PDB file of C-alpha atoms in Angstrom:
ATOM      1  CA  MET L   1     207.924  47.765  38.265  1.00 45.00           C
ATOM      2  CA  THR L   2     205.579  47.347  40.434  1.00 44.00           C
ATOM      3  CA  SER L   3     202.346  45.533  40.581  1.00 47.00           C
ATOM      4  CA  THR L   4     198.321  46.750  41.232  1.00 43.00           C
ATOM      5  CA  LEU L   5     196.236  43.927  41.779  1.00 44.00           C
ATOM      6  CA  ALA L   6     192.544  45.316  40.218  1.00 43.00           C
ATOM      7  CA  SER L   7     191.029  42.880  41.882  1.00 36.00           C
ATOM      8  CA  ILE L   8     188.363  42.938  44.569  1.00 29.00           C
ATOM      9  CA  LYS L   9     187.115  39.391  44.736  1.00 33.00           C
ATOM     10  CA  ALA L  10     188.611  37.820  48.176  1.00 28.00           C
ATOM     11  CA  SER L  11     188.842  34.719  46.251  1.00 30.00           C
ATOM     12  CA  ALA L  12     191.382  35.894  43.834  1.00 35.00           C
ATOM     13  CA  THR L  13     195.075  34.936  44.888  1.00 36.00           C
ATOM     14  CA  VAL L  14     197.657  35.466  42.420  1.00 39.00           C
ATOM     15  CA  PRO L  15     199.763  34.226  41.692  1.00 37.00           C
ATOM     16  CA  GLU L  16     199.013  30.168  40.759  1.00 39.00           C
ATOM     17  CA  PRO L  17     200.456  27.082  42.557  1.00 38.00           C
ATOM     18  CA  SER L  18     203.480  26.010  40.454  1.00 41.00           C
ATOM     19  CA  GLY L  19     202.679  24.859  37.170  1.00 59.00           C
ATOM     20  CA  ALA L  20     199.658  26.703  36.241  1.00 91.00           C
ATOM     21  CA  VAL L  21     199.509  28.627  32.698  1.00 97.00           C
ATOM     22  CA  ALA L  22     200.024  32.412  32.986  1.00 98.00           C
ATOM     23  CA  LEU L  23     198.468  35.005  30.817  1.00 98.00           C
ATOM     24  CA  LEU L  24     199.925  37.682  29.267  1.00 98.00           C
ATOM     25  CA  LEU L  25     197.367  40.611  28.299  1.00 98.00           C
ATOM     26  CA  LEU L  26     199.307  42.574  26.486  1.00 97.00           C
ATOM     27  CA  ALA L  27     197.640  46.639  26.098  1.00 97.00           C
ATOM     28  CA  ALA L  28     200.648  49.119  26.431  1.00 96.00           C
ATOM     29  CA  GLY L  29     200.276  51.053  23.149  1.00 93.00           C
ATOM     30  CA  ALA L  30     199.629  54.025  21.801  1.00 91.00           C
ATOM     31  CA  SER L  31     196.822  53.499  19.716  1.00 90.00           C
ATOM     32  CA  THR L  32     198.142  55.879  16.990  1.00 88.00           C
ATOM     33  CA  ARG L  33     196.340  54.403  13.830  1.00 89.00           C
ATOM     34  CA  MET L  34     193.240  54.453  15.866  1.00 94.00           C
ATOM     35  CA  GLY L  35     193.233  58.411  16.877  1.00 89.00           C
ATOM     36  CA  ARG L  36     192.278  57.081  20.137  1.00 92.00           C
ATOM     37  CA  PRO L  37     191.785  54.576  23.145  1.00 92.00           C
ATOM     38  CA  LYS L  38     191.322  51.492  20.943  1.00 94.00           C
ATOM     39  CA  GLN L  39     191.593  49.152  24.437  1.00 96.00           C
ATOM     40  CA  LEU L  40     188.716  51.216  25.677  1.00 96.00           C
ATOM     41  CA  LEU L  41     186.132  51.281  22.256  1.00 96.00           C
ATOM     42  CA  PRO L  42     182.612  49.860  23.364  1.00 96.00           C
ATOM     43  CA  TYR L  43     182.133  46.200  22.356  1.00 94.00           C
ATOM     44  CA  HIS L  44     179.032  44.601  23.143  1.00 92.00           C
ATOM     45  CA  GLY L  45     178.784  46.966  26.027  1.00 94.00           C
ATOM     46  CA  ARG L  46     181.387  46.516  27.607  1.00 95.00           C
ATOM     47  CA  THR L  47     185.508  47.976  26.831  1.00 97.00           C
ATOM     48  CA  LEU L  48     187.607  45.732  23.828  1.00 97.00           C
ATOM     49  CA  LEU L  49     189.159  45.410  26.509  1.00 98.00           C
ATOM     50  CA  ARG L  50     187.298  44.460  29.562  1.00 98.00           C
ATOM     51  CA  HIS L  51     185.697  41.924  26.755  1.00 97.00           C
ATOM     52  CA  ALA L  52     189.938  40.234  26.344  1.00 97.00           C
ATOM     53  CA  ALA L  53     189.931  40.181  30.708  1.00 98.00           C
ATOM     54  CA  GLU L  54     186.719  38.224  31.089  1.00 98.00           C
ATOM     55  CA  THR L  55     188.403  35.988  27.840  1.00 97.00           C
ATOM     56  CA  ALA L  56     191.228  35.560  29.585  1.00 97.00           C
ATOM     57  CA  VAL L  57     189.752  34.451  32.847  1.00 97.00           C
ATOM     58  CA  SER L  58     187.053  32.324  31.390  1.00 97.00           C
ATOM     59  CA  ALA L  59     190.056  30.534  30.222  1.00 96.00           C
ATOM     60  CA  GLY L  60     190.851  29.741  33.151  1.00 95.00           C
ATOM     61  CA  CYS L  61     194.305  30.872  32.964  1.00 96.00           C
ATOM     62  CA  ALA L  62     196.382  32.524  36.402  1.00 96.00           C
ATOM     63  CA  PRO L  63     197.889  34.344  37.299  1.00 97.00           C
ATOM     64  CA  ILE L  64     196.550  36.320  34.741  1.00 98.00           C
ATOM     65  CA  VAL L  65     198.363  39.857  33.869  1.00 98.00           C
ATOM     66  CA  LEU L  66     197.735  43.159  31.947  1.00 98.00           C
ATOM     67  CA  VAL L  67     200.447  45.232  30.715  1.00 98.00           C
ATOM     68  CA  THR L  68     200.304  48.988  30.590  1.00 98.00           C
ATOM     69  CA  GLY L  69     201.977  51.554  29.118  1.00 96.00           C
ATOM     70  CA  ALA L  70     200.868  54.353  27.852  1.00 94.00           C
ATOM     71  CA  LEU L  71     197.363  54.498  29.735  1.00 96.00           C
ATOM     72  CA  HIS L  72     197.898  52.646  32.898  1.00 96.00           C
ATOM     73  CA  ASP L  73     195.059  54.114  35.745  1.00 95.00           C
ATOM     74  CA  GLU L  74     192.062  54.243  32.509  1.00 95.00           C
ATOM     75  CA  LEU L  75     192.610  50.444  31.709  1.00 97.00           C
ATOM     76  CA  LEU L  76     192.577  49.614  35.634  1.00 96.00           C
ATOM     77  CA  ALA L  77     189.381  50.298  35.909  1.00 95.00           C
ATOM     78  CA  GLU L  78     188.417  48.341  33.299  1.00 96.00           C
ATOM     79  CA  ILE L  79     189.659  45.144  35.007  1.00 97.00           C
ATOM     80  CA  VAL L  80     188.017  45.816  38.596  1.00 97.00           C
ATOM     81  CA  GLY L  81     186.405  42.684  40.040  1.00 97.00           C
ATOM     82  CA  LEU L  82     188.343  40.678  38.327  1.00 98.00           C
ATOM     83  CA  PRO L  83     191.587  38.805  39.820  1.00 97.00           C
ATOM     84  CA  ILE L  84     193.993  40.514  36.885  1.00 98.00           C
ATOM     85  CA  LEU L  85     196.995  41.694  38.319  1.00 97.00           C
ATOM     86  CA  ALA L  86     198.491  44.998  36.044  1.00 97.00           C
ATOM     87  CA  GLU L  87     201.688  45.853  35.399  1.00 97.00           C
ATOM     88  CA  ARG L  88     202.952  49.508  33.634  1.00 97.00           C
ATOM     89  CA  ASN L  89     206.263  49.217  31.343  1.00 97.00           C
ATOM     90  CA  PRO L  90     207.661  51.990  31.206  1.00 96.00           C
ATOM     91  CA  ASP L  91     210.153  51.656  27.876  1.00 96.00           C
ATOM     92  CA  TRP L  92     206.434  50.613  26.233  1.00 96.00           C
ATOM     93  CA  GLU L  93     207.632  52.903  23.296  1.00 95.00           C
ATOM     94  CA  THR L  94     209.985  50.754  22.305  1.00 95.00           C
ATOM     95  CA  GLY L  95     207.879  48.719  21.365  1.00 94.00           C
ATOM     96  CA  MET L  96     206.131  44.842  21.826  1.00 94.00           C
ATOM     97  CA  ALA L  97     209.400  43.332  23.475  1.00 96.00           C
ATOM     98  CA  SER L  98     209.579  45.163  26.399  1.00 96.00           C
ATOM     99  CA  SER L  99     205.568  45.008  27.457  1.00 97.00           C
ATOM    100  CA  ILE L 100     206.349  41.037  26.863  1.00 97.00           C
ATOM    101  CA  ARG L 101     209.599  41.479  29.543  1.00 97.00           C
ATOM    102  CA  ALA L 102     207.066  42.566  31.697  1.00 97.00           C
ATOM    103  CA  GLY L 103     204.022  40.622  32.192  1.00 98.00           C
ATOM    104  CA  LEU L 104     206.880  37.960  32.056  1.00 98.00           C
ATOM    105  CA  ALA L 105     208.782  39.474  35.329  1.00 97.00           C
ATOM    106  CA  ALA L 106     205.105  40.066  36.776  1.00 97.00           C
ATOM    107  CA  VAL L 107     204.441  36.262  36.942  1.00 97.00           C
ATOM    108  CA  ALA L 108     208.196  34.508  37.361  1.00 96.00           C
ATOM    109  CA  ALA L 109     207.269  34.029  41.280  1.00 95.00           C
ATOM    110  CA  ALA L 110     204.436  31.604  40.040  1.00 96.00           C
ATOM    111  CA  ALA L 111     206.576  29.693  37.883  1.00 96.00           C
ATOM    112  CA  PRO L 112     204.603  29.066  35.220  1.00 97.00           C
ATOM    113  CA  ARG L 113     204.837  25.442  32.540  1.00 97.00           C
ATOM    114  CA  ALA L 114     203.319  27.567  29.824  1.00 98.00           C
ATOM    115  CA  VAL L 115     202.339  31.114  29.031  1.00 98.00           C
ATOM    116  CA  LEU L 116     199.642  32.309  26.360  1.00 98.00           C
ATOM    117  CA  VAL L 117     199.687  35.996  25.226  1.00 98.00           C
ATOM    118  CA  MET L 118     196.837  37.796  23.961  1.00 97.00           C
ATOM    119  CA  LEU L 119     196.282  41.009  22.261  1.00 96.00           C
ATOM    120  CA  THR L 120     193.494  43.712  23.066  1.00 95.00           C
ATOM    121  CA  ASP L 121     192.626  43.622  19.829  1.00 93.00           C
ATOM    122  CA  GLN L 122     191.108  40.875  19.099  1.00 94.00           C
ATOM    123  CA  PRO L 123     187.962  40.602  20.110  1.00 95.00           C
ATOM    124  CA  LEU L 124     186.932  36.940  18.358  1.00 95.00           C
ATOM    125  CA  VAL L 125     189.145  35.723  20.419  1.00 97.00           C
ATOM    126  CA  THR L 126     187.401  32.993  22.815  1.00 97.00           C
ATOM    127  CA  PRO L 127     187.858  31.350  25.701  1.00 97.00           C
ATOM    128  CA  GLU L 128     187.690  27.992  24.030  1.00 97.00           C
ATOM    129  CA  LEU L 129     190.046  28.818  21.423  1.00 98.00           C
ATOM    130  CA  LEU L 130     192.422  29.817  24.557  1.00 98.00           C
ATOM    131  CA  GLN L 131     191.752  26.259  25.884  1.00 97.00           C
ATOM    132  CA  GLN L 132     192.636  24.859  22.434  1.00 98.00           C
ATOM    133  CA  LEU L 133     195.748  25.983  22.226  1.00 98.00           C
ATOM    134  CA  ILE L 134     196.728  25.113  26.136  1.00 97.00           C
ATOM    135  CA  VAL L 135     194.937  21.465  25.458  1.00 97.00           C
ATOM    136  CA  GLN L 136     197.237  21.079  22.612  1.00 98.00           C
ATOM    137  CA  GLN L 137     200.107  21.823  23.977  1.00 97.00           C
ATOM    138  CA  GLN L 138     199.959  20.391  26.539  1.00 96.00           C
ATOM    139  CA  ALA L 139     198.526  17.324  25.230  1.00 97.00           C
ATOM    140  CA  THR L 140     201.844  17.337  22.638  1.00 97.00           C
ATOM    141  CA  GLN L 141     204.224  19.043  24.394  1.00 96.00           C
ATOM    142  CA  ALA L 142     204.750  21.770  21.121  1.00 98.00           C
ATOM    143  CA  PRO L 143     207.204  25.207  21.847  1.00 98.00           C
ATOM    144  CA  ILE L 144     204.475  26.915  20.765  1.00 98.00           C
ATOM    145  CA  VAL L 145     201.560  26.066  19.726  1.00 98.00           C
ATOM    146  CA  ALA L 146     199.899  29.811  18.145  1.00 98.00           C
ATOM    147  CA  ALA L 147     196.607  30.298  16.598  1.00 98.00           C
ATOM    148  CA  ALA L 148     196.282  30.386  12.373  1.00 97.00           C
ATOM    149  CA  TYR L 149     194.550  32.833  10.638  1.00 95.00           C
ATOM    150  CA  GLY L 150     194.861  33.206   6.656  1.00 91.00           C
ATOM    151  CA  GLU L 151     198.852  32.099   5.909  1.00 89.00           C
ATOM    152  CA  THR L 152     199.928  32.774   9.270  1.00 92.00           C
ATOM    153  CA  LEU L 153     201.168  31.527  12.511  1.00 96.00           C
ATOM    154  CA  GLY L 154     200.684  34.510  15.355  1.00 95.00           C
ATOM    155  CA  VAL L 155     198.720  34.852  18.888  1.00 96.00           C
ATOM    156  CA  PRO L 156     197.020  33.872  20.775  1.00 97.00           C
ATOM    157  CA  ALA L 157     199.483  31.919  21.037  1.00 98.00           C
ATOM    158  CA  ILE L 158     201.347  29.320  24.245  1.00 98.00           C
ATOM    159  CA  PHE L 159     204.867  30.199  25.162  1.00 98.00           C
ATOM    160  CA  ASP L 160     206.592  26.292  26.732  1.00 98.00           C
ATOM    161  CA  LYS L 161     208.778  28.018  30.316  1.00 97.00           C
ATOM    162  CA  SER L 162     211.476  26.324  27.865  1.00 97.00           C
ATOM    163  CA  LEU L 163     211.240  29.061  25.686  1.00 97.00           C
ATOM    164  CA  LEU L 164     210.918  31.904  28.315  1.00 96.00           C
ATOM    165  CA  PRO L 165     214.690  33.264  28.155  1.00 96.00           C
ATOM    166  CA  GLU L 166     213.944  33.198  24.052  1.00 96.00           C
ATOM    167  CA  LEU L 167     210.574  36.110  24.866  1.00 96.00           C
ATOM    168  CA  LEU L 168     213.231  38.243  27.234  1.00 96.00           C
ATOM    169  CA  LYS L 169     215.826  38.226  24.717  1.00 95.00           C
ATOM    170  CA  LEU L 170     213.158  40.213  22.345  1.00 94.00           C
ATOM    171  CA  GLN L 171     214.168  43.845  21.245  1.00 93.00           C
ATOM    172  CA  GLY L 172     212.100  46.718  20.484  1.00 93.00           C
ATOM    173  CA  ALA L 173     208.985  46.021  18.183  1.00 88.00           C
ATOM    174  CA  GLN L 174     209.955  42.349  17.912  1.00 85.00           C
ATOM    175  CA  GLY L 175     206.603  40.942  18.916  1.00 88.00           C
ATOM    176  CA  ALA L 176     206.254  36.815  19.775  1.00 91.00           C
ATOM    177  CA  GLY L 177     205.846  36.562  16.081  1.00 91.00           C
ATOM    178  CA  ARG L 178     209.425  36.054  15.109  1.00 89.00           C
ATOM    179  CA  LEU L 179     210.050  33.307  18.064  1.00 95.00           C
ATOM    180  CA  ILE L 180     207.076  31.671  16.048  1.00 96.00           C
ATOM    181  CA  ALA L 181     208.774  32.253  13.058  1.00 94.00           C
ATOM    182  CA  ARG L 182     211.762  31.281  13.781  1.00 94.00           C
ATOM    183  CA  LEU L 183     211.196  27.771  15.371  1.00 95.00           C
ATOM    184  CA  GLY L 184     209.207  26.830  11.818  1.00 93.00           C
ATOM    185  CA  ALA L 185     208.184  23.279  11.958  1.00 95.00           C
ATOM    186  CA  ALA L 186     208.365  22.730  15.513  1.00 97.00           C
ATOM    187  CA  VAL L 187     205.102  25.277  16.220  1.00 98.00           C
ATOM    188  CA  GLY L 188     201.894  23.883  16.381  1.00 98.00           C
ATOM    189  CA  GLN L 189     198.557  25.233  15.656  1.00 97.00           C
ATOM    190  CA  VAL L 190     195.060  25.767  16.441  1.00 98.00           C
ATOM    191  CA  ALA L 191     192.414  27.445  13.641  1.00 97.00           C
ATOM    192  CA  PHE L 192     190.736  30.881  14.041  1.00 97.00           C
ATOM    193  CA  PRO L 193     190.623  32.582  10.335  1.00 94.00           C
ATOM    194  CA  ALA L 194     188.653  35.296  12.512  1.00 91.00           C
ATOM    195  CA  GLY L 195     192.677  36.331  13.004  1.00 91.00           C
ATOM    196  CA  LEU L 196     192.931  37.322  10.074  1.00 86.00           C
ATOM    197  CA  LEU L 197     191.690  41.263  11.127  1.00 77.00           C
ATOM    198  CA  ASP L 198     193.046  43.057  14.462  1.00 88.00           C
ATOM    199  CA  VAL L 199     190.693  46.512  15.527  1.00 94.00           C
ATOM    200  CA  ASP L 200     193.243  48.609  14.441  1.00 91.00           C
ATOM    201  CA  THR L 201     191.808  51.653  12.632  1.00 94.00           C
ATOM    202  CA  PRO L 202     188.850  53.840  12.326  1.00 94.00           C
ATOM    203  CA  ALA L 203     187.669  51.262   9.619  1.00 94.00           C
ATOM    204  CA  GLN L 204     188.124  47.462  11.083  1.00 94.00           C
ATOM    205  CA  TYR L 205     186.434  48.522  13.706  1.00 94.00           C
ATOM    206  CA  THR L 206     183.880  49.831  12.177  1.00 93.00           C
ATOM    207  CA  ALA L 207     183.734  46.069  10.448  1.00 91.00           C
ATOM    208  CA  LEU L 208     183.574  44.466  13.688  1.00 92.00           C
ATOM    209  CA  LEU L 209     180.520  46.487  14.408  1.00 91.00           C
ATOM    210  CA  GLN L 210     178.775  46.169  12.251  1.00 87.00           C
ATOM    211  CA  GLY L 211     179.351  41.940  12.281  1.00 81.00           C
ATOM    212  CA  SER L 212     182.014  42.232   9.271  1.00 50.00           C
ATOM    213  CA  LEU L 213     184.355  39.502  11.162  1.00 45.00           C
ATOM    214  CA  GLU L 214     182.313  37.364  12.767  1.00 43.00           C
TER     215      GLU L 214
END
């Protein structure tokens, strides 16, 4: 797999020194439930992908890797000017596990102390939420700190480097939630009520634009 540095900033350096928190921004899906690429849907004057990418950068993570799949070139245009790598997952149709593996391979050289996983379809994720996850994981040394919404713990979530081999073992449609569930009480959490709804369907997108997810 090949990586493309989509930054045009001379000051951008990827990867960062060992010990940084890497971030995987997963955007490989075909958006079948939406009926059109949800990564490119307009939101607050930009696309959902650009919004998520800017959120990731503002959280201070590095390196940041955008994992593409069904679309690639179209998504690259949305991260121009940002210090973000783009990694195409040729096996994206097999499920989210292959995208996590592709992202981890792309950040391996940076030897991060932890990896944060986030999606493009949770537009109410903020840099502050991502920073809370990072700070809590560093302070408590929990193996995972995940966002809490409803009765669920899920992404965005940060994984200590000791768990990266377990993430690599995920298969098919298994996402990071599988590992979060398995560790149970060992998982730290940060409240994120807005995570209860993501933007998978036209109705959810309409609700987002109408402000009912705020």
